[in-house]
Amino acid sequence: MTAPEWIITPGLTDYDAATAWMEDRVARIIAGTEPECIWLLEHPPLYTAGTSADPKDLTDPDRFPVHKSARGGQYTYHGPGQRVAYVLLDLNKRGRDVRNLVNFLESWVIAALDRFNIQGHVRDGRVGVWVERPDKPKTVTGQMAEDKIAAIGIRLRKWVSFHGISINVDPDLDHFTGIVPCGITDFGVTSLVDLGLPVTLDDIDTALQITFPEQATKFFPSGTS
């Protein structure tokens, strides 16, 4: 099995066009005519509604286009300054284990953030990657404040994954206020730049490419990293 192809698309990519491209690439991976791939891109400002989206969590429906998505999860925001990584992997060759795939994606994001000395966390009942914010007031339940820095949502077709992750590098955080991100009201959203780091999309791309092989080897020992 060959290593995944890496594709980095500059500028802003239309969401529907990206979805159509993924559908086509997944079909080719299933057919064995194209390799797995990781696609790094940005979208224009928009909201996506996953298969579990609750309409009441779309608090400003006229703000940006809203796209229904076949990925799991609820409402998310995509926009400039956010690195989207679409992850098209063949689990027929890497092990048919959805939980393992999600664990891999979480660990991959955490490893990439660690290269910027940011400690990411996963939390039971809260999908995505979170950072603790001791500089902010505690939550109403007395917990330390935490902000979401990366979202995860995937779909499988014949055990080939698509959709993937989004990491907030330097998006306009006010754009998240038109939704309840992933249905969670007690915690906020942050970005690498919001945390005081002058990180660029190129920087996060490099971190993702460096950390992918080591994490893939850990979670998919029988597959190519």
mmCIF file with all atom_site columns, C-alpha atoms in Angstrom:
data_model
loop_
_atom_site.group_PDB
_atom_site.id
_atom_site.type_symbol
_atom_site.label_atom_id
_atom_site.label_alt_id
_atom_site.label_comp_id
_atom_site.label_asym_id
_atom_site.label_entity_id
_atom_site.label_seq_id
_atom_site.pdbx_PDB_ins_code
_atom_site.Cartn_x
_atom_site.Cartn_y
_atom_site.Cartn_z
_atom_site.occupancy
_atom_site.B_iso_or_equiv
_atom_site.pdbx_formal_charge
_atom_site.auth_seq_id
_atom_site.auth_comp_id
_atom_site.auth_asym_id
_atom_site.auth_atom_id
_atom_site.pdbx_PDB_model_num
ATOM 1   C CA . MET A 1 1   ? 0.000   0.000  0.000  1.00 0.00 ? 1   MET A CA 1
ATOM 2   C CA . THR A 1 2   ? 1.369   3.385  -0.991 1.00 0.00 ? 2   THR A CA 1
ATOM 3   C CA . ALA A 1 3   ? 1.392   6.396  1.338  1.00 0.00 ? 3   ALA A CA 1
ATOM 4   C CA . PRO A 1 4   ? -1.493  8.871  0.952  1.00 0.00 ? 4   PRO A CA 1
ATOM 5   C CA . GLU A 1 5   ? -1.204  11.628 -1.611 1.00 0.00 ? 5   GLU A CA 1
ATOM 6   C CA . TRP A 1 6   ? -1.015  15.115 -0.083 1.00 0.00 ? 6   TRP A CA 1
ATOM 7   C CA . ILE A 1 7   ? -2.879  17.909 -1.852 1.00 0.00 ? 7   ILE A CA 1
ATOM 8   C CA . ILE A 1 8   ? -2.727  21.554 -0.725 1.00 0.00 ? 8   ILE A CA 1
ATOM 9   C CA . THR A 1 9   ? -5.146  23.905 -2.492 1.00 0.00 ? 9   THR A CA 1
ATOM 10  C CA . PRO A 1 10  ? -4.502  27.659 -2.153 1.00 0.00 ? 10  PRO A CA 1
ATOM 11  C CA . GLY A 1 11  ? -7.306  30.192 -1.919 1.00 0.00 ? 11  GLY A CA 1
ATOM 12  C CA . LEU A 1 12  ? -10.904 29.419 -0.982 1.00 0.00 ? 12  LEU A CA 1
ATOM 13  C CA . THR A 1 13  ? -12.571 26.233 -2.207 1.00 0.00 ? 13  THR A CA 1
ATOM 14  C CA . ASP A 1 14  ? -16.338 26.060 -2.736 1.00 0.00 ? 14  ASP A CA 1
ATOM 15  C CA . TYR A 1 15  ? -17.879 23.595 -0.282 1.00 0.00 ? 15  TYR A CA 1
ATOM 16  C CA . ASP A 1 16  ? -20.160 21.820 -2.752 1.00 0.00 ? 16  ASP A CA 1
ATOM 17  C CA . ALA A 1 17  ? -17.299 21.489 -5.222 1.00 0.00 ? 17  ALA A CA 1
ATOM 18  C CA . ALA A 1 18  ? -15.115 20.015 -2.470 1.00 0.00 ? 18  ALA A CA 1
ATOM 19  C CA . THR A 1 19  ? -17.812 17.526 -1.519 1.00 0.00 ? 19  THR A CA 1
ATOM 20  C CA . ALA A 1 20  ? -18.239 16.449 -5.144 1.00 0.00 ? 20  ALA A CA 1
ATOM 21  C CA . TRP A 1 21  ? -14.481 16.016 -5.472 1.00 0.00 ? 21  TRP A CA 1
ATOM 22  C CA . MET A 1 22  ? -14.362 13.862 -2.344 1.00 0.00 ? 22  MET A CA 1
ATOM 23  C CA . GLU A 1 23  ? -17.242 11.710 -3.564 1.00 0.00 ? 23  GLU A CA 1
ATOM 24  C CA . ASP A 1 24  ? -15.392 11.087 -6.816 1.00 0.00 ? 24  ASP A CA 1
ATOM 25  C CA . ARG A 1 25  ? -12.067 10.393 -5.112 1.00 0.00 ? 25  ARG A CA 1
ATOM 26  C CA . VAL A 1 26  ? -13.655 7.983  -2.645 1.00 0.00 ? 26  VAL A CA 1
ATOM 27  C CA . ALA A 1 27  ? -15.172 6.048  -5.559 1.00 0.00 ? 27  ALA A CA 1
ATOM 28  C CA . ARG A 1 28  ? -11.742 5.845  -7.166 1.00 0.00 ? 28  ARG A CA 1
ATOM 29  C CA . ILE A 1 29  ? -10.113 4.686  -3.929 1.00 0.00 ? 29  ILE A CA 1
ATOM 30  C CA . ILE A 1 30  ? -12.779 1.982  -3.592 1.00 0.00 ? 30  ILE A CA 1
ATOM 31  C CA . ALA A 1 31  ? -12.151 0.951  -7.193 1.00 0.00 ? 31  ALA A CA 1
ATOM 32  C CA . GLY A 1 32  ? -8.402  0.837  -6.562 1.00 0.00 ? 32  GLY A CA 1
ATOM 33  C CA . THR A 1 33  ? -7.573  3.377  -9.276 1.00 0.00 ? 33  THR A CA 1
ATOM 34  C CA . GLU A 1 34  ? -6.414  6.217  -6.987 1.00 0.00 ? 34  GLU A CA 1
ATOM 35  C CA . PRO A 1 35  ? -4.444  6.240  -3.714 1.00 0.00 ? 35  PRO A CA 1
ATOM 36  C CA . GLU A 1 36  ? -5.639  7.501  -0.368 1.00 0.00 ? 36  GLU A CA 1
ATOM 37  C CA . CYS A 1 37  ? -5.200  11.228 0.111  1.00 0.00 ? 37  CYS A CA 1
ATOM 38  C CA . ILE A 1 38  ? -5.078  14.093 2.580  1.00 0.00 ? 38  ILE A CA 1
ATOM 39  C CA . TRP A 1 39  ? -6.500  17.318 1.143  1.00 0.00 ? 39  TRP A CA 1
ATOM 40  C CA . LEU A 1 40  ? -5.651  20.612 2.866  1.00 0.00 ? 40  LEU A CA 1
ATOM 41  C CA . LEU A 1 41  ? -7.781  23.623 1.962  1.00 0.00 ? 41  LEU A CA 1
ATOM 42  C CA . GLU A 1 42  ? -9.814  26.619 3.144  1.00 0.00 ? 42  GLU A CA 1
ATOM 43  C CA . HIS A 1 43  ? -13.479 27.366 2.554  1.00 0.00 ? 43  HIS A CA 1
ATOM 44  C CA . PRO A 1 44  ? -15.275 30.711 2.287  1.00 0.00 ? 44  PRO A CA 1
ATOM 45  C CA . PRO A 1 45  ? -17.418 31.537 5.360  1.00 0.00 ? 45  PRO A CA 1
ATOM 46  C CA . LEU A 1 46  ? -20.196 28.959 5.744  1.00 0.00 ? 46  LEU A CA 1
ATOM 47  C CA . TYR A 1 47  ? -21.962 26.687 8.185  1.00 0.00 ? 47  TYR A CA 1
ATOM 48  C CA . THR A 1 48  ? -22.352 22.953 7.749  1.00 0.00 ? 48  THR A CA 1
ATOM 49  C CA . ALA A 1 49  ? -25.064 20.815 9.295  1.00 0.00 ? 49  ALA A CA 1
ATOM 50  C CA . GLY A 1 50  ? -23.976 17.272 10.087 1.00 0.00 ? 50  GLY A CA 1
ATOM 51  C CA . THR A 1 51  ? -26.295 14.311 10.349 1.00 0.00 ? 51  THR A CA 1
ATOM 52  C CA . SER A 1 52  ? -27.067 15.073 14.026 1.00 0.00 ? 52  SER A CA 1
ATOM 53  C CA . ALA A 1 53  ? -27.602 18.832 13.601 1.00 0.00 ? 53  ALA A CA 1
ATOM 54  C CA . ASP A 1 54  ? -30.403 20.392 15.694 1.00 0.00 ? 54  ASP A CA 1
ATOM 55  C CA . PRO A 1 55  ? -32.103 23.301 13.846 1.00 0.00 ? 55  PRO A CA 1
ATOM 56  C CA . LYS A 1 56  ? -32.274 25.373 17.036 1.00 0.00 ? 56  LYS A CA 1
ATOM 57  C CA . ASP A 1 57  ? -28.455 25.432 17.110 1.00 0.00 ? 57  ASP A CA 1
ATOM 58  C CA . LEU A 1 58  ? -28.452 27.553 13.939 1.00 0.00 ? 58  LEU A CA 1
ATOM 59  C CA . THR A 1 59  ? -28.941 30.870 15.702 1.00 0.00 ? 59  THR A CA 1
ATOM 60  C CA . ASP A 1 60  ? -28.267 33.168 12.728 1.00 0.00 ? 60  ASP A CA 1
ATOM 61  C CA . PRO A 1 61  ? -29.474 31.274 9.626  1.00 0.00 ? 61  PRO A CA 1
ATOM 62  C CA . ASP A 1 62  ? -29.110 34.249 7.277  1.00 0.00 ? 62  ASP A CA 1
ATOM 63  C CA . ARG A 1 63  ? -25.523 35.091 8.134  1.00 0.00 ? 63  ARG A CA 1
ATOM 64  C CA . PHE A 1 64  ? -23.663 32.631 5.893  1.00 0.00 ? 64  PHE A CA 1
ATOM 65  C CA . PRO A 1 65  ? -24.667 29.842 3.501  1.00 0.00 ? 65  PRO A CA 1
ATOM 66  C CA . VAL A 1 66  ? -25.706 26.655 5.280  1.00 0.00 ? 66  VAL A CA 1
ATOM 67  C CA . HIS A 1 67  ? -24.751 23.332 3.711  1.00 0.00 ? 67  HIS A CA 1
ATOM 68  C CA . LYS A 1 68  ? -26.180 19.986 4.707  1.00 0.00 ? 68  LYS A CA 1
ATOM 69  C CA . SER A 1 69  ? -23.328 17.552 5.168  1.00 0.00 ? 69  SER A CA 1
ATOM 70  C CA . ALA A 1 70  ? -23.215 13.777 5.169  1.00 0.00 ? 70  ALA A CA 1
ATOM 71  C CA . ARG A 1 71  ? -20.547 13.770 7.880  1.00 0.00 ? 71  ARG A CA 1
ATOM 72  C CA . GLY A 1 72  ? -21.394 12.894 11.447 1.00 0.00 ? 72  GLY A CA 1
ATOM 73  C CA . GLY A 1 73  ? -21.859 15.606 14.027 1.00 0.00 ? 73  GLY A CA 1
ATOM 74  C CA . GLN A 1 74  ? -23.819 18.820 14.380 1.00 0.00 ? 74  GLN A CA 1
ATOM 75  C CA . TYR A 1 75  ? -23.238 22.398 13.175 1.00 0.00 ? 75  TYR A CA 1
ATOM 76  C CA . THR A 1 76  ? -19.749 23.614 12.389 1.00 0.00 ? 76  THR A CA 1
ATOM 77  C CA . TYR A 1 77  ? -18.266 26.733 10.851 1.00 0.00 ? 77  TYR A CA 1
ATOM 78  C CA . HIS A 1 78  ? -15.698 26.837 8.059  1.00 0.00 ? 78  HIS A CA 1
ATOM 79  C CA . GLY A 1 79  ? -13.979 29.954 6.791  1.00 0.00 ? 79  GLY A CA 1
ATOM 80  C CA . PRO A 1 80  ? -10.745 31.746 5.940  1.00 0.00 ? 80  PRO A CA 1
ATOM 81  C CA . GLY A 1 81  ? -7.966  31.211 8.438  1.00 0.00 ? 81  GLY A CA 1
ATOM 82  C CA . GLN A 1 82  ? -9.171  27.717 9.292  1.00 0.00 ? 82  GLN A CA 1
ATOM 83  C CA . ARG A 1 83  ? -7.230  24.748 7.948  1.00 0.00 ? 83  ARG A CA 1
ATOM 84  C CA . VAL A 1 84  ? -9.535  22.002 6.771  1.00 0.00 ? 84  VAL A CA 1
ATOM 85  C CA . ALA A 1 85  ? -7.959  18.595 6.288  1.00 0.00 ? 85  ALA A CA 1
ATOM 86  C CA . TYR A 1 86  ? -10.104 16.126 4.396  1.00 0.00 ? 86  TYR A CA 1
ATOM 87  C CA . VAL A 1 87  ? -8.892  12.642 5.242  1.00 0.00 ? 87  VAL A CA 1
ATOM 88  C CA . LEU A 1 88  ? -9.582  9.945  2.652  1.00 0.00 ? 88  LEU A CA 1
ATOM 89  C CA . LEU A 1 89  ? -8.220  6.696  4.068  1.00 0.00 ? 89  LEU A CA 1
ATOM 90  C CA . ASP A 1 90  ? -9.027  3.106  3.165  1.00 0.00 ? 90  ASP A CA 1
ATOM 91  C CA . LEU A 1 91  ? -9.923  1.297  6.367  1.00 0.00 ? 91  LEU A CA 1
ATOM 92  C CA . ASN A 1 92  ? -10.196 -1.948 4.463  1.00 0.00 ? 92  ASN A CA 1
ATOM 93  C CA . LYS A 1 93  ? -6.401  -1.841 4.546  1.00 0.00 ? 93  LYS A CA 1
ATOM 94  C CA . ARG A 1 94  ? -5.957  -0.027 7.866  1.00 0.00 ? 94  ARG A CA 1
ATOM 95  C CA . GLY A 1 95  ? -8.475  -1.923 9.976  1.00 0.00 ? 95  GLY A CA 1
ATOM 96  C CA . ARG A 1 96  ? -12.252 -1.552 9.949  1.00 0.00 ? 96  ARG A CA 1
ATOM 97  C CA . ASP A 1 97  ? -12.441 0.309  13.245 1.00 0.00 ? 97  ASP A CA 1
ATOM 98  C CA . VAL A 1 98  ? -14.261 3.662  13.292 1.00 0.00 ? 98  VAL A CA 1
ATOM 99  C CA . ARG A 1 99  ? -13.320 4.421  16.893 1.00 0.00 ? 99  ARG A CA 1
ATOM 100 C CA . ASN A 1 100 ? -9.670  3.852  16.064 1.00 0.00 ? 100 ASN A CA 1
ATOM 101 C CA . LEU A 1 101 ? -9.955  6.285  13.150 1.00 0.00 ? 101 LEU A CA 1
ATOM 102 C CA . VAL A 1 102 ? -11.453 8.971  15.393 1.00 0.00 ? 102 VAL A CA 1
ATOM 103 C CA . ASN A 1 103 ? -8.757  8.352  18.015 1.00 0.00 ? 103 ASN A CA 1
ATOM 104 C CA . PHE A 1 104 ? -6.136  8.697  15.303 1.00 0.00 ? 104 PHE A CA 1
ATOM 105 C CA . LEU A 1 105 ? -7.568  12.023 14.106 1.00 0.00 ? 105 LEU A CA 1
ATOM 106 C CA . GLU A 1 106 ? -7.677  13.376 17.647 1.00 0.00 ? 106 GLU A CA 1
ATOM 107 C CA . SER A 1 107 ? -4.116  12.273 18.390 1.00 0.00 ? 107 SER A CA 1
ATOM 108 C CA . TRP A 1 108 ? -2.879  13.632 15.067 1.00 0.00 ? 108 TRP A CA 1
ATOM 109 C CA . VAL A 1 109 ? -4.306  17.083 15.837 1.00 0.00 ? 109 VAL A CA 1
ATOM 110 C CA . ILE A 1 110 ? -2.888  16.994 19.369 1.00 0.00 ? 110 ILE A CA 1
ATOM 111 C CA . ALA A 1 111 ? 0.555   16.028 18.045 1.00 0.00 ? 111 ALA A CA 1
ATOM 112 C CA . ALA A 1 112 ? 0.452   18.862 15.493 1.00 0.00 ? 112 ALA A CA 1
ATOM 113 C CA . LEU A 1 113 ? -0.555  21.389 18.169 1.00 0.00 ? 113 LEU A CA 1
ATOM 114 C CA . ASP A 1 114 ? 2.222   20.138 20.421 1.00 0.00 ? 114 ASP A CA 1
ATOM 115 C CA . ARG A 1 115 ? 4.760   21.403 17.900 1.00 0.00 ? 115 ARG A CA 1
ATOM 116 C CA . PHE A 1 116 ? 3.576   24.905 18.853 1.00 0.00 ? 116 PHE A CA 1
ATOM 117 C CA . ASN A 1 117 ? 3.665   24.076 22.580 1.00 0.00 ? 117 ASN A CA 1
ATOM 118 C CA . ILE A 1 118 ? -0.133  23.939 22.737 1.00 0.00 ? 118 ILE A CA 1
ATOM 119 C CA . GLN A 1 119 ? -1.531  21.083 24.808 1.00 0.00 ? 119 GLN A CA 1
ATOM 120 C CA . GLY A 1 120 ? -4.731  19.755 23.274 1.00 0.00 ? 120 GLY A CA 1
ATOM 121 C CA . HIS A 1 121 ? -7.196  17.521 25.070 1.00 0.00 ? 121 HIS A CA 1
ATOM 122 C CA . VAL A 1 122 ? -10.076 15.222 24.202 1.00 0.00 ? 122 VAL A CA 1
ATOM 123 C CA . ARG A 1 123 ? -13.083 15.138 26.511 1.00 0.00 ? 123 ARG A CA 1
ATOM 124 C CA . ASP A 1 124 ? -15.778 12.534 27.019 1.00 0.00 ? 124 ASP A CA 1
ATOM 125 C CA . GLY A 1 125 ? -19.021 13.715 25.474 1.00 0.00 ? 125 GLY A CA 1
ATOM 126 C CA . ARG A 1 126 ? -17.350 16.539 23.535 1.00 0.00 ? 126 ARG A CA 1
ATOM 127 C CA . VAL A 1 127 ? -16.090 15.758 20.052 1.00 0.00 ? 127 VAL A CA 1
ATOM 128 C CA . GLY A 1 128 ? -12.984 17.564 18.855 1.00 0.00 ? 128 GLY A CA 1
ATOM 129 C CA . VAL A 1 129 ? -9.830  18.898 20.470 1.00 0.00 ? 129 VAL A CA 1
ATOM 130 C CA . TRP A 1 130 ? -9.886  21.370 23.359 1.00 0.00 ? 130 TRP A CA 1
ATOM 131 C CA . VAL A 1 131 ? -7.432  23.651 25.152 1.00 0.00 ? 131 VAL A CA 1
ATOM 132 C CA . GLU A 1 132 ? -7.668  24.684 28.785 1.00 0.00 ? 132 GLU A CA 1
ATOM 133 C CA . ARG A 1 133 ? -8.070  28.418 29.470 1.00 0.00 ? 133 ARG A CA 1
ATOM 134 C CA . PRO A 1 134 ? -7.043  29.178 33.063 1.00 0.00 ? 134 PRO A CA 1
ATOM 135 C CA . ASP A 1 135 ? -6.973  32.855 32.036 1.00 0.00 ? 135 ASP A CA 1
ATOM 136 C CA . LYS A 1 136 ? -10.757 32.860 31.626 1.00 0.00 ? 136 LYS A CA 1
ATOM 137 C CA . PRO A 1 137 ? -13.478 32.711 34.308 1.00 0.00 ? 137 PRO A CA 1
ATOM 138 C CA . LYS A 1 138 ? -14.611 29.228 35.314 1.00 0.00 ? 138 LYS A CA 1
ATOM 139 C CA . THR A 1 139 ? -17.805 27.813 33.842 1.00 0.00 ? 139 THR A CA 1
ATOM 140 C CA . VAL A 1 140 ? -21.132 28.040 35.658 1.00 0.00 ? 140 VAL A CA 1
ATOM 141 C CA . THR A 1 141 ? -20.509 24.521 36.970 1.00 0.00 ? 141 THR A CA 1
ATOM 142 C CA . GLY A 1 142 ? -17.140 25.528 38.405 1.00 0.00 ? 142 GLY A CA 1
ATOM 143 C CA . GLN A 1 143 ? -15.025 23.820 35.759 1.00 0.00 ? 143 GLN A CA 1
ATOM 144 C CA . MET A 1 144 ? -11.930 25.372 34.233 1.00 0.00 ? 144 MET A CA 1
ATOM 145 C CA . ALA A 1 145 ? -12.807 27.205 31.043 1.00 0.00 ? 145 ALA A CA 1
ATOM 146 C CA . GLU A 1 146 ? -11.916 25.350 27.864 1.00 0.00 ? 146 GLU A CA 1
ATOM 147 C CA . ASP A 1 147 ? -12.105 26.383 24.227 1.00 0.00 ? 147 ASP A CA 1
ATOM 148 C CA . LYS A 1 148 ? -12.418 24.245 21.146 1.00 0.00 ? 148 LYS A CA 1
ATOM 149 C CA . ILE A 1 149 ? -9.546  24.574 18.715 1.00 0.00 ? 149 ILE A CA 1
ATOM 150 C CA . ALA A 1 150 ? -10.301 21.735 16.287 1.00 0.00 ? 150 ALA A CA 1
ATOM 151 C CA . ALA A 1 151 ? -13.431 19.962 15.052 1.00 0.00 ? 151 ALA A CA 1
ATOM 152 C CA . ILE A 1 152 ? -13.747 16.402 13.776 1.00 0.00 ? 152 ILE A CA 1
ATOM 153 C CA . GLY A 1 153 ? -16.441 14.922 11.561 1.00 0.00 ? 153 GLY A CA 1
ATOM 154 C CA . ILE A 1 154 ? -16.165 11.912 9.284  1.00 0.00 ? 154 ILE A CA 1
ATOM 155 C CA . ARG A 1 155 ? -18.189 9.712  6.997  1.00 0.00 ? 155 ARG A CA 1
ATOM 156 C CA . LEU A 1 156 ? -17.426 6.247  5.644  1.00 0.00 ? 156 LEU A CA 1
ATOM 157 C CA . ARG A 1 157 ? -18.367 4.636  2.350  1.00 0.00 ? 157 ARG A CA 1
ATOM 158 C CA . LYS A 1 158 ? -17.423 0.986  1.982  1.00 0.00 ? 158 LYS A CA 1
ATOM 159 C CA . TRP A 1 159 ? -14.880 1.634  4.726  1.00 0.00 ? 159 TRP A CA 1
ATOM 160 C CA . VAL A 1 160 ? -13.222 4.579  2.966  1.00 0.00 ? 160 VAL A CA 1
ATOM 161 C CA . SER A 1 161 ? -13.291 7.751  5.063  1.00 0.00 ? 161 SER A CA 1
ATOM 162 C CA . PHE A 1 162 ? -13.944 11.281 3.920  1.00 0.00 ? 162 PHE A CA 1
ATOM 163 C CA . HIS A 1 163 ? -14.528 14.706 5.487  1.00 0.00 ? 163 HIS A CA 1
ATOM 164 C CA . GLY A 1 164 ? -12.128 14.967 8.443  1.00 0.00 ? 164 GLY A CA 1
ATOM 165 C CA . ILE A 1 165 ? -10.804 17.760 10.657 1.00 0.00 ? 165 ILE A CA 1
ATOM 166 C CA . SER A 1 166 ? -10.637 21.537 10.862 1.00 0.00 ? 166 SER A CA 1
ATOM 167 C CA . ILE A 1 167 ? -8.088  23.449 12.917 1.00 0.00 ? 167 ILE A CA 1
ATOM 168 C CA . ASN A 1 168 ? -8.590  27.094 13.854 1.00 0.00 ? 168 ASN A CA 1
ATOM 169 C CA . VAL A 1 169 ? -5.406  28.885 12.880 1.00 0.00 ? 169 VAL A CA 1
ATOM 170 C CA . ASP A 1 170 ? -6.627  32.483 12.507 1.00 0.00 ? 170 ASP A CA 1
ATOM 171 C CA . PRO A 1 171 ? -10.327 32.551 11.572 1.00 0.00 ? 171 PRO A CA 1
ATOM 172 C CA . ASP A 1 172 ? -12.697 35.353 12.570 1.00 0.00 ? 172 ASP A CA 1
ATOM 173 C CA . LEU A 1 173 ? -13.958 33.846 15.831 1.00 0.00 ? 173 LEU A CA 1
ATOM 174 C CA . ASP A 1 174 ? -17.039 36.069 15.736 1.00 0.00 ? 174 ASP A CA 1
ATOM 175 C CA . HIS A 1 175 ? -18.240 33.957 12.803 1.00 0.00 ? 175 HIS A CA 1
ATOM 176 C CA . PHE A 1 176 ? -18.834 31.063 15.201 1.00 0.00 ? 176 PHE A CA 1
ATOM 177 C CA . THR A 1 177 ? -21.541 33.037 17.002 1.00 0.00 ? 177 THR A CA 1
ATOM 178 C CA . GLY A 1 178 ? -24.139 32.221 14.335 1.00 0.00 ? 178 GLY A CA 1
ATOM 179 C CA . ILE A 1 179 ? -24.283 28.611 15.541 1.00 0.00 ? 179 ILE A CA 1
ATOM 180 C CA . VAL A 1 180 ? -23.953 26.589 18.699 1.00 0.00 ? 180 VAL A CA 1
ATOM 181 C CA . PRO A 1 181 ? -20.757 24.794 17.627 1.00 0.00 ? 181 PRO A CA 1
ATOM 182 C CA . CYS A 1 182 ? -21.331 21.047 17.839 1.00 0.00 ? 182 CYS A CA 1
ATOM 183 C CA . GLY A 1 183 ? -24.311 21.718 20.129 1.00 0.00 ? 183 GLY A CA 1
ATOM 184 C CA . ILE A 1 184 ? -22.084 22.706 23.078 1.00 0.00 ? 184 ILE A CA 1
ATOM 185 C CA . THR A 1 185 ? -23.021 25.880 24.971 1.00 0.00 ? 185 THR A CA 1
ATOM 186 C CA . ASP A 1 186 ? -20.760 25.764 28.052 1.00 0.00 ? 186 ASP A CA 1
ATOM 187 C CA . PHE A 1 187 ? -17.442 26.232 26.289 1.00 0.00 ? 187 PHE A CA 1
ATOM 188 C CA . GLY A 1 188 ? -16.013 28.605 23.701 1.00 0.00 ? 188 GLY A CA 1
ATOM 189 C CA . VAL A 1 189 ? -13.887 28.550 20.565 1.00 0.00 ? 189 VAL A CA 1
ATOM 190 C CA . THR A 1 190 ? -10.289 29.630 20.113 1.00 0.00 ? 190 THR A CA 1
ATOM 191 C CA . SER A 1 191 ? -7.497  29.612 17.541 1.00 0.00 ? 191 SER A CA 1
ATOM 192 C CA . LEU A 1 192 ? -3.726  29.433 17.503 1.00 0.00 ? 192 LEU A CA 1
ATOM 193 C CA . VAL A 1 193 ? -3.481  33.174 16.885 1.00 0.00 ? 193 VAL A CA 1
ATOM 194 C CA . ASP A 1 194 ? -6.068  33.869 19.595 1.00 0.00 ? 194 ASP A CA 1
ATOM 195 C CA . LEU A 1 195 ? -3.772  31.974 21.971 1.00 0.00 ? 195 LEU A CA 1
ATOM 196 C CA . GLY A 1 196 ? -0.988  34.420 21.104 1.00 0.00 ? 196 GLY A CA 1
ATOM 197 C CA . LEU A 1 197 ? 0.902   32.376 18.504 1.00 0.00 ? 197 LEU A CA 1
ATOM 198 C CA . PRO A 1 198 ? 1.781   33.956 15.131 1.00 0.00 ? 198 PRO A CA 1
ATOM 199 C CA . VAL A 1 199 ? 1.089   30.688 13.275 1.00 0.00 ? 199 VAL A CA 1
ATOM 200 C CA . THR A 1 200 ? 0.230   30.545 9.577  1.00 0.00 ? 200 THR A CA 1
ATOM 201 C CA . LEU A 1 201 ? -1.583  27.962 7.489  1.00 0.00 ? 201 LEU A CA 1
ATOM 202 C CA . ASP A 1 202 ? 1.782   26.933 6.040  1.00 0.00 ? 202 ASP A CA 1
ATOM 203 C CA . ASP A 1 203 ? 3.040   26.324 9.573  1.00 0.00 ? 203 ASP A CA 1
ATOM 204 C CA . ILE A 1 204 ? 0.125   24.062 10.485 1.00 0.00 ? 204 ILE A CA 1
ATOM 205 C CA . ASP A 1 205 ? 0.440   22.250 7.148  1.00 0.00 ? 205 ASP A CA 1
ATOM 206 C CA . THR A 1 206 ? 4.054   21.440 7.938  1.00 0.00 ? 206 THR A CA 1
ATOM 207 C CA . ALA A 1 207 ? 3.120   20.250 11.429 1.00 0.00 ? 207 ALA A CA 1
ATOM 208 C CA . LEU A 1 208 ? 0.361   18.010 10.042 1.00 0.00 ? 208 LEU A CA 1
ATOM 209 C CA . GLN A 1 209 ? 2.671   16.485 7.449  1.00 0.00 ? 209 GLN A CA 1
ATOM 210 C CA . ILE A 1 210 ? 5.435   15.827 9.997  1.00 0.00 ? 210 ILE A CA 1
ATOM 211 C CA . THR A 1 211 ? 3.164   14.267 12.611 1.00 0.00 ? 211 THR A CA 1
ATOM 212 C CA . PHE A 1 212 ? 0.969   12.192 10.289 1.00 0.00 ? 212 PHE A CA 1
ATOM 213 C CA . PRO A 1 213 ? 3.425   9.287  9.750  1.00 0.00 ? 213 PRO A CA 1
ATOM 214 C CA . GLU A 1 214 ? 4.220   8.788  13.441 1.00 0.00 ? 214 GLU A CA 1
ATOM 215 C CA . GLN A 1 215 ? 0.542   8.831  14.419 1.00 0.00 ? 215 GLN A CA 1
ATOM 216 C CA . ALA A 1 216 ? -0.497  6.648  11.494 1.00 0.00 ? 216 ALA A CA 1
ATOM 217 C CA . THR A 1 217 ? 2.126   4.075  12.447 1.00 0.00 ? 217 THR A CA 1
ATOM 218 C CA . LYS A 1 218 ? 0.777   4.058  16.005 1.00 0.00 ? 218 LYS A CA 1
ATOM 219 C CA . PHE A 1 219 ? -2.874  3.606  15.057 1.00 0.00 ? 219 PHE A CA 1
ATOM 220 C CA . PHE A 1 220 ? -2.560  1.686  11.787 1.00 0.00 ? 220 PHE A CA 1
ATOM 221 C CA . PRO A 1 221 ? 0.487   -0.553 12.315 1.00 0.00 ? 221 PRO A CA 1
ATOM 222 C CA . SER A 1 222 ? -0.402  -2.716 9.317  1.00 0.00 ? 222 SER A CA 1
ATOM 223 C CA . GLY A 1 223 ? -0.857  0.216  6.961  1.00 0.00 ? 223 GLY A CA 1
ATOM 224 C CA . THR A 1 224 ? 1.477   2.632  5.209  1.00 0.00 ? 224 THR A CA 1
ATOM 225 C CA . SER A 1 225 ? 1.946   5.955  6.953  1.00 0.00 ? 225 SER A CA 1
#
